[in-house]
Amino acid sequence: MPIHNQEVADIFNEVAELLAIQKANPFRIRAYQKAANVLGNLPSSVAEMLKAGADLTELPGIGEDLAGKIKEIVGTGHLKKLEELRKITPPEITQLLKIPSLGPRRVQKLYQELHIQNVEDLRKAIEEKRLQALAGFGEKTEKNILEELKRSSKNEKRFLWYRAAQIIEPLLAYLRQDKKVDQLLVAGSFRRHKETVGDIDLLAMSRQAQEILDRFVNYEEVRQILSQGETRSSVVLRAGLQADLRVVAPESYGAALLYLTGSKAHNISLRKLAQAQHLKINEYGVFQGNRCLVSQSEEEIYQFFNLKFIPPELREDRGEIEAARSNNLPELIHLQDIRGDLHVHTQASDGQNTLEEMVHAAQEKGYEYVAITDHSKYVGITHGLDVKRLTQQIKAIDKLNAKLKGITVLKGIEVDILKEGSLALPHTILKELDLTVCSIHTHFNLSEEKQTERILRAIDNPYLKILGHPTGRLLEERRPYAVNLEKVMKAAQKRGAILELNAQPQRMDLEASCCQRAKELGLRVVISTDAHACNNFDFMSLGIAQARRGWLEKKDVINACSLTELRKILGC
C-alpha cells in the first residue's frame, strides 16, 4: 500500500512538534519542518520517486539523514525516531499546539507543571481555574484558549483542496482502469473548488453499477466501508477522508452531476425556478409529473431554464442565477491568461532554491516576468533581508537580467507591516525596487479597530504596492485576524494599491466573496503563488480556481497584463 507524501510530512511535523516541546535544537526542529513542507507540496509521489531510484537528497532541505528517514517511512509505514519521542512525551500533547493561544513553551509548561497531556486535561484545568496560577497564563489567555476549544469542537475535520486532490487522484486512476466506467468525475465542493472539503462525491456513468461499486469498496486504501448499495457506496479512506461513489445511467448523468456538484443554495434556487413552472428538478432530471423533460447534460438543463451555462466555481447562490438569465456572467480568468508571478522567495530568506533556479522555473512556465520578493528582516524572520543584503540582491538581479532572454526579473521584497503600520525597511531602499508586497506576520490578536488602522496606515505609505495575504488566515490552522476588510479595500482602491490573492494551499487568501467584492469596487487583484520552491509555481492553478470562484476576469488581475502594462500599473 503506497504511502502518500502528506503522511510522510505529517510524521515529520509530529517529530518537529515533539522536539519543540522538549526544547531541542531549533535547527533540528526547523529541518524537520522544512522537510515536511517540501514533501507536503511536492507534486510527485515520493514513494514512486524512490521506486524509480531517485536521489532524495536532490530535494531542497533533504540531506542524507532525512532521506534515510523518508525511505524508512515509505518502506515500513513508521519512523523509529517518532516512536522514541512518543515514549518520552505523550503524542496527544501535539494537539495542544493546534490551539492558536499556545506554543511549544506554553505546552511544555502545562505538561511539566500541571501534567496536562491532551485537550480534555486542558479543558478540565480551565474549568478548575488552575491555568491562572501559572506564570504567563492570565485570565485573558485562559479565556482565549477556552474560546478556541469551543470553536474547534464544533468544526468538522476538513481537508485542504490540494491535499484532498493528492488522495483522490490515485483512486480515480484505479476506478478508471475498469472499462465499464464510461465517465467518472468528482462532484461536490471539490468540483466547485472550495478551499477545503469535508468529503468527496464521486459520480460514475455506467450501466453496470454493481461491478464498479464492488471495485470501489475493494480499493486498497479503504479503511472502513460505511455503506454498500446497488447504486451508491460510501467508504472512509486511510487518510481519514470519506468518499462516496454513485453510479448512474447515461441518460441521468447530467442531472446527477448538477445535483451532486451543488452547492445546496444553488440547487434550491434552481428548484424554485422549476417550481415556478410547475416542474420539479432532482438528481434524475427535470420532470413534469412523471415525464422526464431533460437530464443528460448540465448544459441542456441550464438551457431548458433559459440560463447560460454556469461554471461550477460560481454555483454558490451569489447572484449567478440572475447573471446567467441576463447574459451577464463574467468571462472567468484562465490559467493561460497569467503572464507572471509577483510573490516569489529564494534561499536568500526562507526559500528552498537559488535566485537562478527560481527564475529558470518561472521561465519554464512561459512567464514574461517574475518578481523576487524575499522576506525583509524583522522579529520572527531573522533570516530575512536587511538593507545591506537587499542591496546585494538588487545588484544580483540586475546582473541576471543582463544575461536573460524572454523573461524579466522584477526587484521586490516582502516587507513586514509593523505593529504601528510602518514598514520594516526604510524608504531609501524601497524606492530602488520595482514593487513591494507588504504583509502582516506578527501581532495577529489586535482588536479589529487597531488592526484596521494598522493596515490603513500601511496603505497610505507610497511604497506599498501590493497588500500580501490580506487576512492572514491559515486554513485549518489560524483564523483570519480581525479586520474591517471593506475599509481596507476602499482605501486600497483609492490609493491605487493592489490586493493579493495568495495561492498557497494553506492560505487561499483572499476568500472568494472578498474577490467578488473587490471586483465590484474596481479594485484590481494579483494572483501570486508565494512560491518558496520551484515546484510551488504550480500553485497558480489553485489561485486561478479561487479567482474564478470570486468572479474575477482577466481584466481584474494585474499579472494577466503584459510587462509594459504592469509597469504602468505599478509605476516602475
Coordinates of C-alpha atoms in Angstrom, one line a residue:
M1 CA 0.0 0.0 0.0
P2 CA 1.7 3.3 -1.1
I3 CA 2.5 6.0 1.4
H4 CA 1.2 9.5 0.4
N5 CA 3.5 12.5 0.6
Q6 CA 1.3 14.1 3.2
E7 CA 1.6 11.0 5.5
V8 CA 5.4 11.4 5.5
A9 CA 5.0 15.2 6.0
D10 CA 2.6 14.5 9.0
I11 CA 5.2 12.2 10.6
F12 CA 8.0 14.8 10.2
N13 CA 5.7 17.6 11.6
E14 CA 4.9 15.5 14.6
V15 CA 8.6 14.9 15.2
A16 CA 9.2 18.6 15.0
E17 CA 6.4 19.3 17.4
L18 CA 7.6 16.8 20.0
L19 CA 11.2 18.1 19.7
A20 CA 9.9 21.7 20.2
I21 CA 8.1 20.7 23.4
Q22 CA 11.3 19.2 24.6
K23 CA 13.3 22.3 23.8
A24 CA 15.5 20.5 21.3
N25 CA 18.0 22.2 19.0
P26 CA 16.0 24.8 16.9
F27 CA 17.9 23.9 13.8
R28 CA 16.9 20.2 14.1
I29 CA 13.2 21.3 14.6
R30 CA 13.5 23.6 11.6
A31 CA 15.0 20.9 9.4
Y32 CA 12.0 18.5 10.1
Q33 CA 9.5 21.4 9.5
K34 CA 11.2 22.4 6.2
A35 CA 11.3 18.8 5.0
A36 CA 7.6 18.4 5.9
N37 CA 6.7 21.5 3.9
V38 CA 8.8 20.3 0.9
L39 CA 7.1 16.9 0.9
G40 CA 3.6 18.2 1.5
N41 CA 3.9 20.5 -1.5
L42 CA 5.8 18.0 -3.7
P43 CA 3.7 17.3 -6.9
S44 CA 5.4 13.9 -7.4
S45 CA 4.8 10.9 -5.2
V46 CA 7.9 10.4 -3.0
A47 CA 7.2 6.7 -2.9
E48 CA 7.2 6.5 -6.7
M49 CA 10.4 8.5 -6.8
L50 CA 12.1 6.0 -4.5
K51 CA 10.7 3.2 -6.6
A52 CA 12.3 4.8 -9.7
G53 CA 15.7 5.1 -7.9
A54 CA 15.6 8.9 -7.4
D55 CA 18.1 10.6 -5.1
L56 CA 16.0 12.3 -2.5
T57 CA 19.0 14.4 -1.3
E58 CA 18.4 16.4 -4.5
L59 CA 15.2 17.8 -3.0
P60 CA 15.6 21.1 -1.2
G61 CA 16.3 20.7 2.5
I62 CA 16.6 16.9 2.4
G63 CA 20.0 15.7 3.5
E64 CA 21.3 12.1 3.9
D65 CA 19.7 11.7 7.3
L66 CA 16.2 12.9 6.3
A67 CA 16.4 11.0 3.1
G68 CA 17.1 7.8 5.1
K69 CA 14.1 8.5 7.3
I70 CA 11.8 9.0 4.3
K71 CA 12.9 5.6 3.0
E72 CA 12.2 4.1 6.4
I73 CA 8.6 5.6 6.4
V74 CA 7.9 4.6 2.8
G75 CA 9.2 1.1 3.4
T76 CA 7.6 0.4 6.8
G77 CA 4.9 3.0 7.3
H78 CA 6.6 4.1 10.6
L79 CA 9.5 6.1 11.9
K80 CA 11.6 4.8 14.8
K81 CA 12.6 8.3 15.8
L82 CA 8.9 9.3 16.2
E83 CA 8.2 6.1 18.3
E84 CA 11.1 7.0 20.6
L85 CA 9.8 10.6 21.1
R86 CA 6.3 9.3 21.8
K87 CA 7.7 7.2 24.6
I88 CA 9.1 10.3 26.2
T89 CA 6.2 12.7 25.5
P90 CA 2.5 11.7 25.1
P91 CA 1.7 12.0 21.4
E92 CA -1.7 13.5 22.3
I93 CA 0.1 16.6 23.5
T94 CA 0.7 17.8 20.0
Q95 CA -3.0 18.5 19.7
L96 CA -2.4 21.4 22.1
L97 CA -0.1 23.0 19.6
K98 CA -3.0 23.4 17.3
I99 CA -4.5 26.0 19.7
P100 CA -3.5 29.5 18.5
S101 CA -3.0 30.8 22.0
L102 CA -0.5 28.1 22.8
G103 CA 3.0 27.4 21.6
P104 CA 5.8 24.9 22.4
R105 CA 6.9 26.8 25.5
R106 CA 3.5 27.1 27.0
V107 CA 2.6 23.5 26.1
Q108 CA 5.7 22.3 27.8
K109 CA 4.8 24.4 30.9
L110 CA 1.3 22.9 31.0
Y111 CA 2.8 19.4 30.7
Q112 CA 5.5 19.8 33.3
E113 CA 3.7 21.8 35.9
L114 CA 0.1 20.7 35.6
H115 CA 0.6 17.3 33.9
I116 CA -1.7 18.3 31.1
Q117 CA -1.4 15.8 28.2
N118 CA -4.4 16.4 26.0
V119 CA -7.3 18.7 25.2
E120 CA -9.6 17.1 27.8
D121 CA -6.9 17.7 30.5
L122 CA -6.7 21.3 29.4
R123 CA -10.4 21.9 29.4
K124 CA -10.7 20.4 32.9
A125 CA -7.8 22.6 34.2
I126 CA -9.5 25.7 32.8
E127 CA -12.8 24.7 34.5
E128 CA -10.9 24.4 37.7
K129 CA -9.1 27.7 37.0
R130 CA -5.7 26.1 37.5
L131 CA -4.1 27.8 34.5
Q132 CA -4.2 31.3 36.1
A133 CA -1.8 30.1 38.7
L134 CA 0.9 29.6 36.1
A135 CA 3.3 32.4 35.1
G136 CA 2.5 33.7 31.7
F137 CA -1.2 32.5 31.8
G138 CA -3.5 35.3 32.8
E139 CA -7.3 35.4 32.7
K140 CA -7.3 36.8 29.1
T141 CA -5.1 33.9 27.9
E142 CA -7.3 31.4 29.6
K143 CA -10.4 32.9 28.0
N144 CA -8.8 32.8 24.5
I145 CA -7.9 29.2 24.9
L146 CA -11.4 28.3 26.0
E147 CA -12.9 30.1 23.0
E148 CA -10.6 28.2 20.7
L149 CA -11.6 24.8 22.3
K150 CA -15.3 25.6 21.8
R151 CA -14.7 26.6 18.2
S152 CA -12.6 23.5 17.4
S153 CA -15.2 21.2 18.9
K154 CA -17.8 22.5 16.5
N155 CA -15.7 22.2 13.4
E156 CA -15.8 19.0 11.3
K157 CA -12.5 17.7 10.0
R158 CA -11.8 19.2 6.6
F159 CA -9.0 18.7 4.1
L160 CA -7.3 21.3 2.1
W161 CA -8.4 21.0 -1.6
Y162 CA -4.7 20.5 -2.6
R163 CA -4.2 17.7 -0.1
A164 CA -7.6 16.1 -1.0
A165 CA -6.6 16.0 -4.6
Q166 CA -3.4 14.1 -3.8
I167 CA -5.6 11.4 -2.1
I168 CA -8.3 11.3 -4.7
E169 CA -6.2 11.1 -7.9
P170 CA -4.9 7.6 -7.3
L171 CA -8.5 6.5 -6.5
L172 CA -9.7 8.0 -9.8
A173 CA -6.9 6.3 -11.7
Y174 CA -7.8 3.0 -10.1
L175 CA -11.5 3.2 -10.9
R176 CA -10.9 4.4 -14.5
Q177 CA -8.9 1.2 -15.1
D178 CA -12.3 -0.6 -15.3
K179 CA -13.6 -0.4 -18.9
K180 CA -17.1 -0.5 -17.6
V181 CA -16.7 3.1 -16.4
D182 CA -17.8 5.4 -19.2
Q183 CA -17.2 8.6 -17.3
L184 CA -16.0 9.5 -13.8
L185 CA -15.9 12.9 -12.2
V186 CA -15.6 14.4 -8.7
A187 CA -18.6 16.5 -7.9
G188 CA -19.5 18.4 -4.7
S189 CA -17.4 21.1 -3.1
F190 CA -14.2 19.6 -4.7
R191 CA -15.6 20.3 -8.2
R192 CA -16.6 23.8 -7.1
H193 CA -13.0 24.1 -5.9
K194 CA -13.7 25.2 -2.4
E195 CA -10.5 25.8 -0.4
T196 CA -11.3 22.9 1.9
V197 CA -13.5 19.8 1.5
G198 CA -15.2 17.6 4.2
D199 CA -15.8 14.6 2.0
I200 CA -15.7 13.5 -1.7
D201 CA -18.6 12.9 -4.0
L202 CA -17.7 10.7 -7.0
L203 CA -20.0 10.2 -9.9
A204 CA -19.6 7.4 -12.5
M205 CA -21.6 6.8 -15.7
S206 CA -22.2 3.1 -16.4
R207 CA -25.0 0.5 -16.8
Q208 CA -23.0 -2.0 -14.7
A209 CA -23.1 -0.3 -11.3
Q210 CA -22.6 -3.3 -9.1
E211 CA -19.2 -4.3 -10.5
I212 CA -17.9 -0.8 -10.3
L213 CA -19.1 -0.4 -6.7
D214 CA -17.5 -3.7 -5.7
R215 CA -14.2 -2.5 -7.2
F216 CA -14.6 0.8 -5.2
V217 CA -15.0 -0.8 -1.8
N218 CA -12.1 -3.1 -2.5
Y219 CA -9.7 -0.3 -3.1
E220 CA -6.5 -1.0 -1.1
E221 CA -6.7 2.3 0.8
V222 CA -10.3 1.8 2.1
R223 CA -10.1 1.8 5.9
Q224 CA -13.9 1.4 6.6
I225 CA -16.9 0.6 4.5
L226 CA -19.8 2.8 5.7
S227 CA -22.5 1.6 3.3
Q228 CA -22.8 -0.6 0.2
G229 CA -25.8 -0.4 -2.0
E230 CA -26.9 -1.1 -5.6
T231 CA -26.2 2.4 -6.9
R232 CA -24.1 4.0 -4.2
S233 CA -21.4 3.1 -1.7
S234 CA -19.6 5.1 0.9
V235 CA -16.1 4.5 2.5
V236 CA -13.5 6.1 4.7
L237 CA -10.0 6.1 3.2
R238 CA -6.8 5.5 5.1
A239 CA -6.1 9.3 5.3
G240 CA -9.5 9.8 7.1
L241 CA -11.3 11.3 4.0
Q242 CA -14.8 10.0 3.4
A243 CA -15.5 9.1 -0.3
D244 CA -19.0 8.4 -1.7
L245 CA -19.4 6.8 -5.2
R246 CA -22.7 6.9 -7.1
V247 CA -23.2 5.2 -10.4
V248 CA -25.9 6.3 -12.8
A249 CA -27.1 5.5 -16.3
P250 CA -26.0 7.8 -19.2
E251 CA -29.5 9.4 -19.5
S252 CA -29.3 10.7 -15.9
Y253 CA -25.6 11.7 -15.8
G254 CA -26.1 15.4 -16.3
A255 CA -28.8 15.8 -13.8
A256 CA -26.9 13.8 -11.2
L257 CA -23.7 15.8 -11.8
L258 CA -25.6 19.1 -11.4
Y259 CA -27.3 17.9 -8.3
L260 CA -24.2 16.5 -6.6
T261 CA -22.0 19.4 -7.5
G262 CA -24.2 21.8 -5.6
S263 CA -24.0 24.0 -3.7
K264 CA -27.1 23.3 -1.7
A265 CA -28.1 27.0 -2.0
H266 CA -27.6 26.9 -5.8
N267 CA -29.8 23.8 -6.1
I268 CA -32.5 25.4 -4.0
S269 CA -32.5 28.4 -6.4
L270 CA -32.8 26.0 -9.4
R271 CA -35.6 24.2 -7.6
K272 CA -37.5 27.5 -7.2
L273 CA -37.2 28.1 -11.0
A274 CA -38.7 24.7 -11.7
Q275 CA -41.5 25.2 -9.2
A276 CA -42.4 28.5 -10.8
Q277 CA -43.1 26.5 -14.0
H278 CA -44.9 23.7 -12.1
L279 CA -42.0 21.4 -12.6
K280 CA -39.6 19.6 -10.3
I281 CA -35.8 19.1 -10.6
N282 CA -33.8 16.4 -8.8
E283 CA -30.7 14.2 -9.4
Y284 CA -32.6 12.3 -12.1
G285 CA -33.7 15.3 -14.3
V286 CA -36.3 17.9 -14.8
F287 CA -39.8 16.4 -14.5
Q288 CA -43.4 17.3 -15.5
G289 CA -45.3 14.9 -13.4
N290 CA -43.6 11.5 -14.1
R291 CA -42.3 12.6 -17.5
C292 CA -38.6 13.5 -17.7
L293 CA -38.1 16.5 -19.9
V294 CA -34.3 16.9 -19.8
S295 CA -31.5 15.1 -17.9
Q296 CA -28.5 14.1 -20.0
S297 CA -26.2 17.1 -19.6
E298 CA -25.8 20.1 -17.3
E299 CA -25.7 22.4 -20.4
E300 CA -29.2 21.1 -21.5
I301 CA -30.7 21.6 -18.1
Y302 CA -29.5 25.2 -17.8
Q303 CA -30.6 25.9 -21.3
F304 CA -34.0 24.5 -20.5
F305 CA -34.4 27.2 -17.9
N306 CA -33.1 29.9 -20.4
L307 CA -29.8 30.2 -18.4
K308 CA -26.3 30.4 -19.7
F309 CA -24.1 27.5 -18.5
I310 CA -22.9 28.4 -15.0
P311 CA -19.3 27.2 -14.3
P312 CA -19.1 25.0 -11.1
E313 CA -16.9 27.6 -9.3
L314 CA -19.8 30.1 -9.4
R315 CA -22.5 27.9 -8.0
E316 CA -22.8 29.4 -4.6
D317 CA -26.0 31.4 -4.9
R318 CA -24.2 34.7 -5.0
G319 CA -26.1 36.2 -8.0
E320 CA -25.0 33.6 -10.6
I321 CA -28.6 32.6 -11.5
E322 CA -29.6 36.2 -12.2
A323 CA -26.4 36.8 -14.1
A324 CA -27.0 33.7 -16.3
R325 CA -30.5 34.8 -17.0
S326 CA -29.5 38.3 -18.1
N327 CA -26.4 37.1 -20.0
N328 CA -24.1 38.9 -17.6
L329 CA -21.9 36.0 -16.3
P330 CA -18.3 37.0 -16.1
E331 CA -15.7 35.8 -18.7
L332 CA -13.7 34.0 -16.0
I333 CA -10.0 34.1 -15.9
H334 CA -8.0 31.1 -17.1
L335 CA -4.5 29.8 -16.2
Q336 CA -3.2 30.6 -19.6
D337 CA -4.0 34.2 -19.0
I338 CA -1.3 34.6 -16.4
R339 CA 1.9 36.3 -17.6
G340 CA 4.0 36.2 -14.5
D341 CA 4.2 35.7 -10.7
L342 CA 4.8 38.6 -8.3
H343 CA 5.5 36.9 -5.0
V344 CA 8.5 34.6 -5.0
H345 CA 11.1 33.6 -2.4
T346 CA 14.6 32.3 -2.7
Q347 CA 17.3 30.9 -0.5
A348 CA 18.2 34.4 0.4
S349 CA 15.4 34.3 3.0
D350 CA 13.3 31.2 3.6
G351 CA 13.0 29.8 0.1
Q352 CA 14.4 26.4 -0.9
N353 CA 16.0 27.3 -4.3
T354 CA 18.5 29.9 -5.6
L355 CA 17.6 33.0 -7.4
E356 CA 18.7 31.5 -10.7
E357 CA 16.7 28.3 -10.1
M358 CA 13.5 30.1 -9.3
V359 CA 13.8 32.4 -12.4
H360 CA 14.5 29.4 -14.6
A361 CA 11.4 27.6 -13.2
A362 CA 9.3 30.7 -14.0
Q363 CA 10.8 30.7 -17.5
E364 CA 9.8 27.1 -17.9
K365 CA 6.2 28.2 -17.1
G366 CA 6.4 30.5 -20.1
Y367 CA 6.2 33.6 -17.9
E368 CA 7.1 37.1 -19.3
Y369 CA 8.2 38.3 -15.8
V370 CA 8.7 37.2 -12.3
A371 CA 9.2 39.3 -9.1
I372 CA 11.7 38.1 -6.4
T373 CA 10.2 39.2 -3.1
D374 CA 12.3 37.7 -0.3
H375 CA 11.3 38.5 3.3
S376 CA 12.6 41.6 5.0
K377 CA 14.4 41.1 8.3
Y378 CA 12.2 41.6 11.3
V379 CA 11.4 40.0 14.6
G380 CA 10.4 36.4 13.8
I381 CA 12.2 36.3 10.4
T382 CA 15.8 36.6 11.4
H383 CA 16.9 35.1 8.1
G384 CA 15.2 37.9 6.1
L385 CA 17.0 40.7 4.2
D386 CA 18.2 43.9 5.8
V387 CA 19.3 46.9 3.7
K388 CA 22.8 45.6 3.0
R389 CA 21.6 42.1 1.8
L390 CA 18.7 43.6 -0.2
T391 CA 21.2 45.9 -1.9
Q392 CA 23.3 42.9 -2.8
Q393 CA 20.2 41.1 -4.2
I394 CA 19.2 44.1 -6.3
K395 CA 22.7 44.0 -7.9
A396 CA 22.4 40.3 -8.5
I397 CA 19.1 40.7 -10.2
D398 CA 20.4 43.5 -12.4
K399 CA 23.3 41.2 -13.4
L400 CA 21.0 38.3 -14.1
N401 CA 18.6 40.4 -16.2
A402 CA 21.6 41.5 -18.4
K403 CA 22.0 37.8 -19.3
L404 CA 18.4 36.7 -19.6
K405 CA 16.3 36.5 -22.7
G406 CA 12.5 36.1 -22.8
I407 CA 11.8 36.9 -19.1
T408 CA 12.4 39.9 -16.9
V409 CA 13.2 39.6 -13.2
L410 CA 11.5 42.4 -11.2
K411 CA 13.2 43.6 -8.0
G412 CA 10.9 43.3 -4.9
I413 CA 10.6 42.5 -1.3
E414 CA 8.0 41.1 1.0
V415 CA 8.3 43.7 3.7
D416 CA 6.6 43.3 7.1
I417 CA 3.9 45.8 8.3
L418 CA 4.9 46.6 11.8
K419 CA 2.5 47.0 14.7
E420 CA 2.0 50.7 14.3
G421 CA 1.6 50.4 10.5
S422 CA 5.1 51.4 9.3
L423 CA 7.1 49.2 7.0
A424 CA 10.1 47.2 8.3
L425 CA 12.6 48.7 5.8
P426 CA 13.4 52.4 5.1
H427 CA 12.2 54.3 2.1
T428 CA 15.7 54.8 0.9
I429 CA 15.9 51.2 -0.1
L430 CA 12.3 50.6 -1.0
K431 CA 12.5 53.3 -3.7
E432 CA 15.1 51.2 -5.5
L433 CA 12.6 48.4 -6.0
D434 CA 10.1 47.7 -8.7
L435 CA 7.4 46.6 -6.2
T436 CA 6.8 45.7 -2.6
V437 CA 4.5 43.0 -1.2
C438 CA 3.6 44.4 2.3
S439 CA 2.3 41.8 4.7
I440 CA 1.4 41.2 8.3
H441 CA 3.3 38.4 10.1
T442 CA 3.0 39.4 13.7
H443 CA 0.5 40.9 16.2
F444 CA -2.4 38.9 14.9
N445 CA -4.5 39.5 18.0
L446 CA -5.0 43.2 17.8
S447 CA -8.6 44.4 18.0
E448 CA -10.5 44.9 14.7
E449 CA -10.2 48.7 15.1
K450 CA -6.4 48.6 15.8
Q451 CA -5.7 46.0 13.1
T452 CA -7.7 48.0 10.5
E453 CA -5.9 51.3 11.4
R454 CA -2.6 49.5 11.2
I455 CA -3.3 48.3 7.6
L456 CA -4.8 51.7 6.6
R457 CA -1.6 53.5 7.7
A458 CA 0.4 51.0 5.7
I459 CA -1.7 51.6 2.6
D460 CA -1.1 55.3 3.0
N461 CA 2.6 54.6 2.5
P462 CA 3.5 55.4 -1.1
Y463 CA 5.9 52.4 -1.2
L464 CA 3.1 49.9 -0.5
K465 CA 2.3 48.4 -4.0
I466 CA 0.7 45.1 -3.0
L467 CA -1.1 44.1 0.2
G468 CA 0.0 40.5 0.8
H469 CA -2.3 37.7 2.1
P470 CA -4.7 40.4 3.4
T471 CA -6.5 38.5 6.2
G472 CA -3.6 36.4 7.5
R473 CA -5.5 33.2 7.6
L474 CA -4.0 29.7 7.6
L475 CA -6.8 27.2 6.6
E476 CA -7.5 24.7 9.4
E477 CA -4.7 26.3 11.5
R478 CA -5.3 30.0 12.1
R479 CA -8.4 32.1 11.8
P480 CA -8.2 35.5 9.9
Y481 CA -7.2 38.3 12.1
A482 CA -10.0 40.8 13.0
V483 CA -10.1 43.5 10.3
N484 CA -12.7 45.6 8.5
L485 CA -11.8 44.5 5.0
E486 CA -14.4 46.7 3.4
K487 CA -12.5 49.8 4.7
V488 CA -9.2 48.3 3.7
M489 CA -10.4 47.6 0.1
K490 CA -11.9 51.0 -0.3
A491 CA -8.6 52.6 0.9
A492 CA -6.6 50.4 -1.4
Q493 CA -8.8 51.3 -4.4
K494 CA -8.5 55.0 -3.6
R495 CA -4.7 54.8 -3.3
G496 CA -4.1 52.5 -6.3
A497 CA -2.8 49.7 -4.1
I498 CA -3.3 46.1 -5.2
L499 CA -4.8 43.2 -3.2
E500 CA -3.1 39.9 -3.3
L501 CA -4.9 36.6 -3.8
N502 CA -2.3 34.3 -2.2
A503 CA -2.5 30.9 -3.8
Q504 CA -0.5 28.9 -1.2
P505 CA -2.8 25.9 -0.4
Q506 CA -2.8 26.8 3.4
R507 CA -3.8 30.4 2.7
M508 CA -6.0 30.9 -0.4
D509 CA -6.3 34.5 0.9
L510 CA -8.5 36.4 -0.3
E511 CA -11.6 34.3 0.1
A512 CA -13.9 34.2 -2.9
S513 CA -16.6 36.6 -1.6
C514 CA -13.9 39.2 -1.0
C515 CA -12.6 38.8 -4.5
Q516 CA -16.1 39.4 -5.8
R517 CA -16.4 42.5 -3.6
A518 CA -13.0 43.8 -4.8
K519 CA -14.3 43.4 -8.4
E520 CA -17.4 45.4 -7.5
L521 CA -15.2 48.2 -6.1
G522 CA -13.0 48.3 -9.2
L523 CA -10.1 47.1 -7.0
R524 CA -7.5 45.1 -9.0
V525 CA -6.0 41.9 -7.7
V526 CA -2.8 40.0 -8.2
I527 CA -2.8 36.2 -8.1
S528 CA 0.5 35.1 -6.6
T529 CA 1.9 31.7 -5.5
D530 CA 4.1 32.9 -2.7
A531 CA 6.5 30.3 -4.0
H532 CA 9.2 29.1 -1.7
A533 CA 10.4 26.4 -4.1
C534 CA 10.4 25.8 -7.9
N535 CA 7.5 23.4 -7.8
N536 CA 5.4 25.9 -5.9
F537 CA 4.8 27.8 -9.1
D538 CA 2.2 25.0 -9.8
F539 CA 0.0 26.6 -7.0
M540 CA -1.0 29.2 -9.6
S541 CA -3.8 26.9 -10.7
L542 CA -5.2 27.0 -7.2
G543 CA -5.2 30.7 -7.2
I544 CA -6.9 30.8 -10.6
A545 CA -9.7 28.5 -9.2
Q546 CA -10.2 30.8 -6.3
A547 CA -10.2 33.8 -8.6
R548 CA -12.9 32.2 -10.7
R549 CA -14.9 31.5 -7.5
G550 CA -14.6 35.2 -6.9
W551 CA -16.0 36.1 -10.4
L552 CA -12.6 37.6 -11.5
E553 CA -11.9 38.1 -15.1
K554 CA -8.6 38.7 -16.9
K555 CA -9.0 42.5 -16.8
D556 CA -9.3 42.3 -12.9
V557 CA -5.9 40.6 -12.5
I558 CA -2.7 42.7 -12.9
N559 CA -0.4 39.7 -13.6
A560 CA -2.6 38.9 -16.6
C561 CA -1.2 42.1 -18.1
S562 CA 1.9 42.4 -20.3
L563 CA 5.1 43.7 -18.7
T564 CA 4.6 47.1 -20.2
E565 CA 1.1 47.4 -18.8
L566 CA 2.2 46.0 -15.5
R567 CA 5.0 48.6 -15.1
K568 CA 2.4 51.4 -15.7
I569 CA 0.1 49.9 -13.0
L570 CA 3.0 49.6 -10.5
G571 CA 4.7 52.9 -11.5
C572 CA 8.0 51.2 -12.0

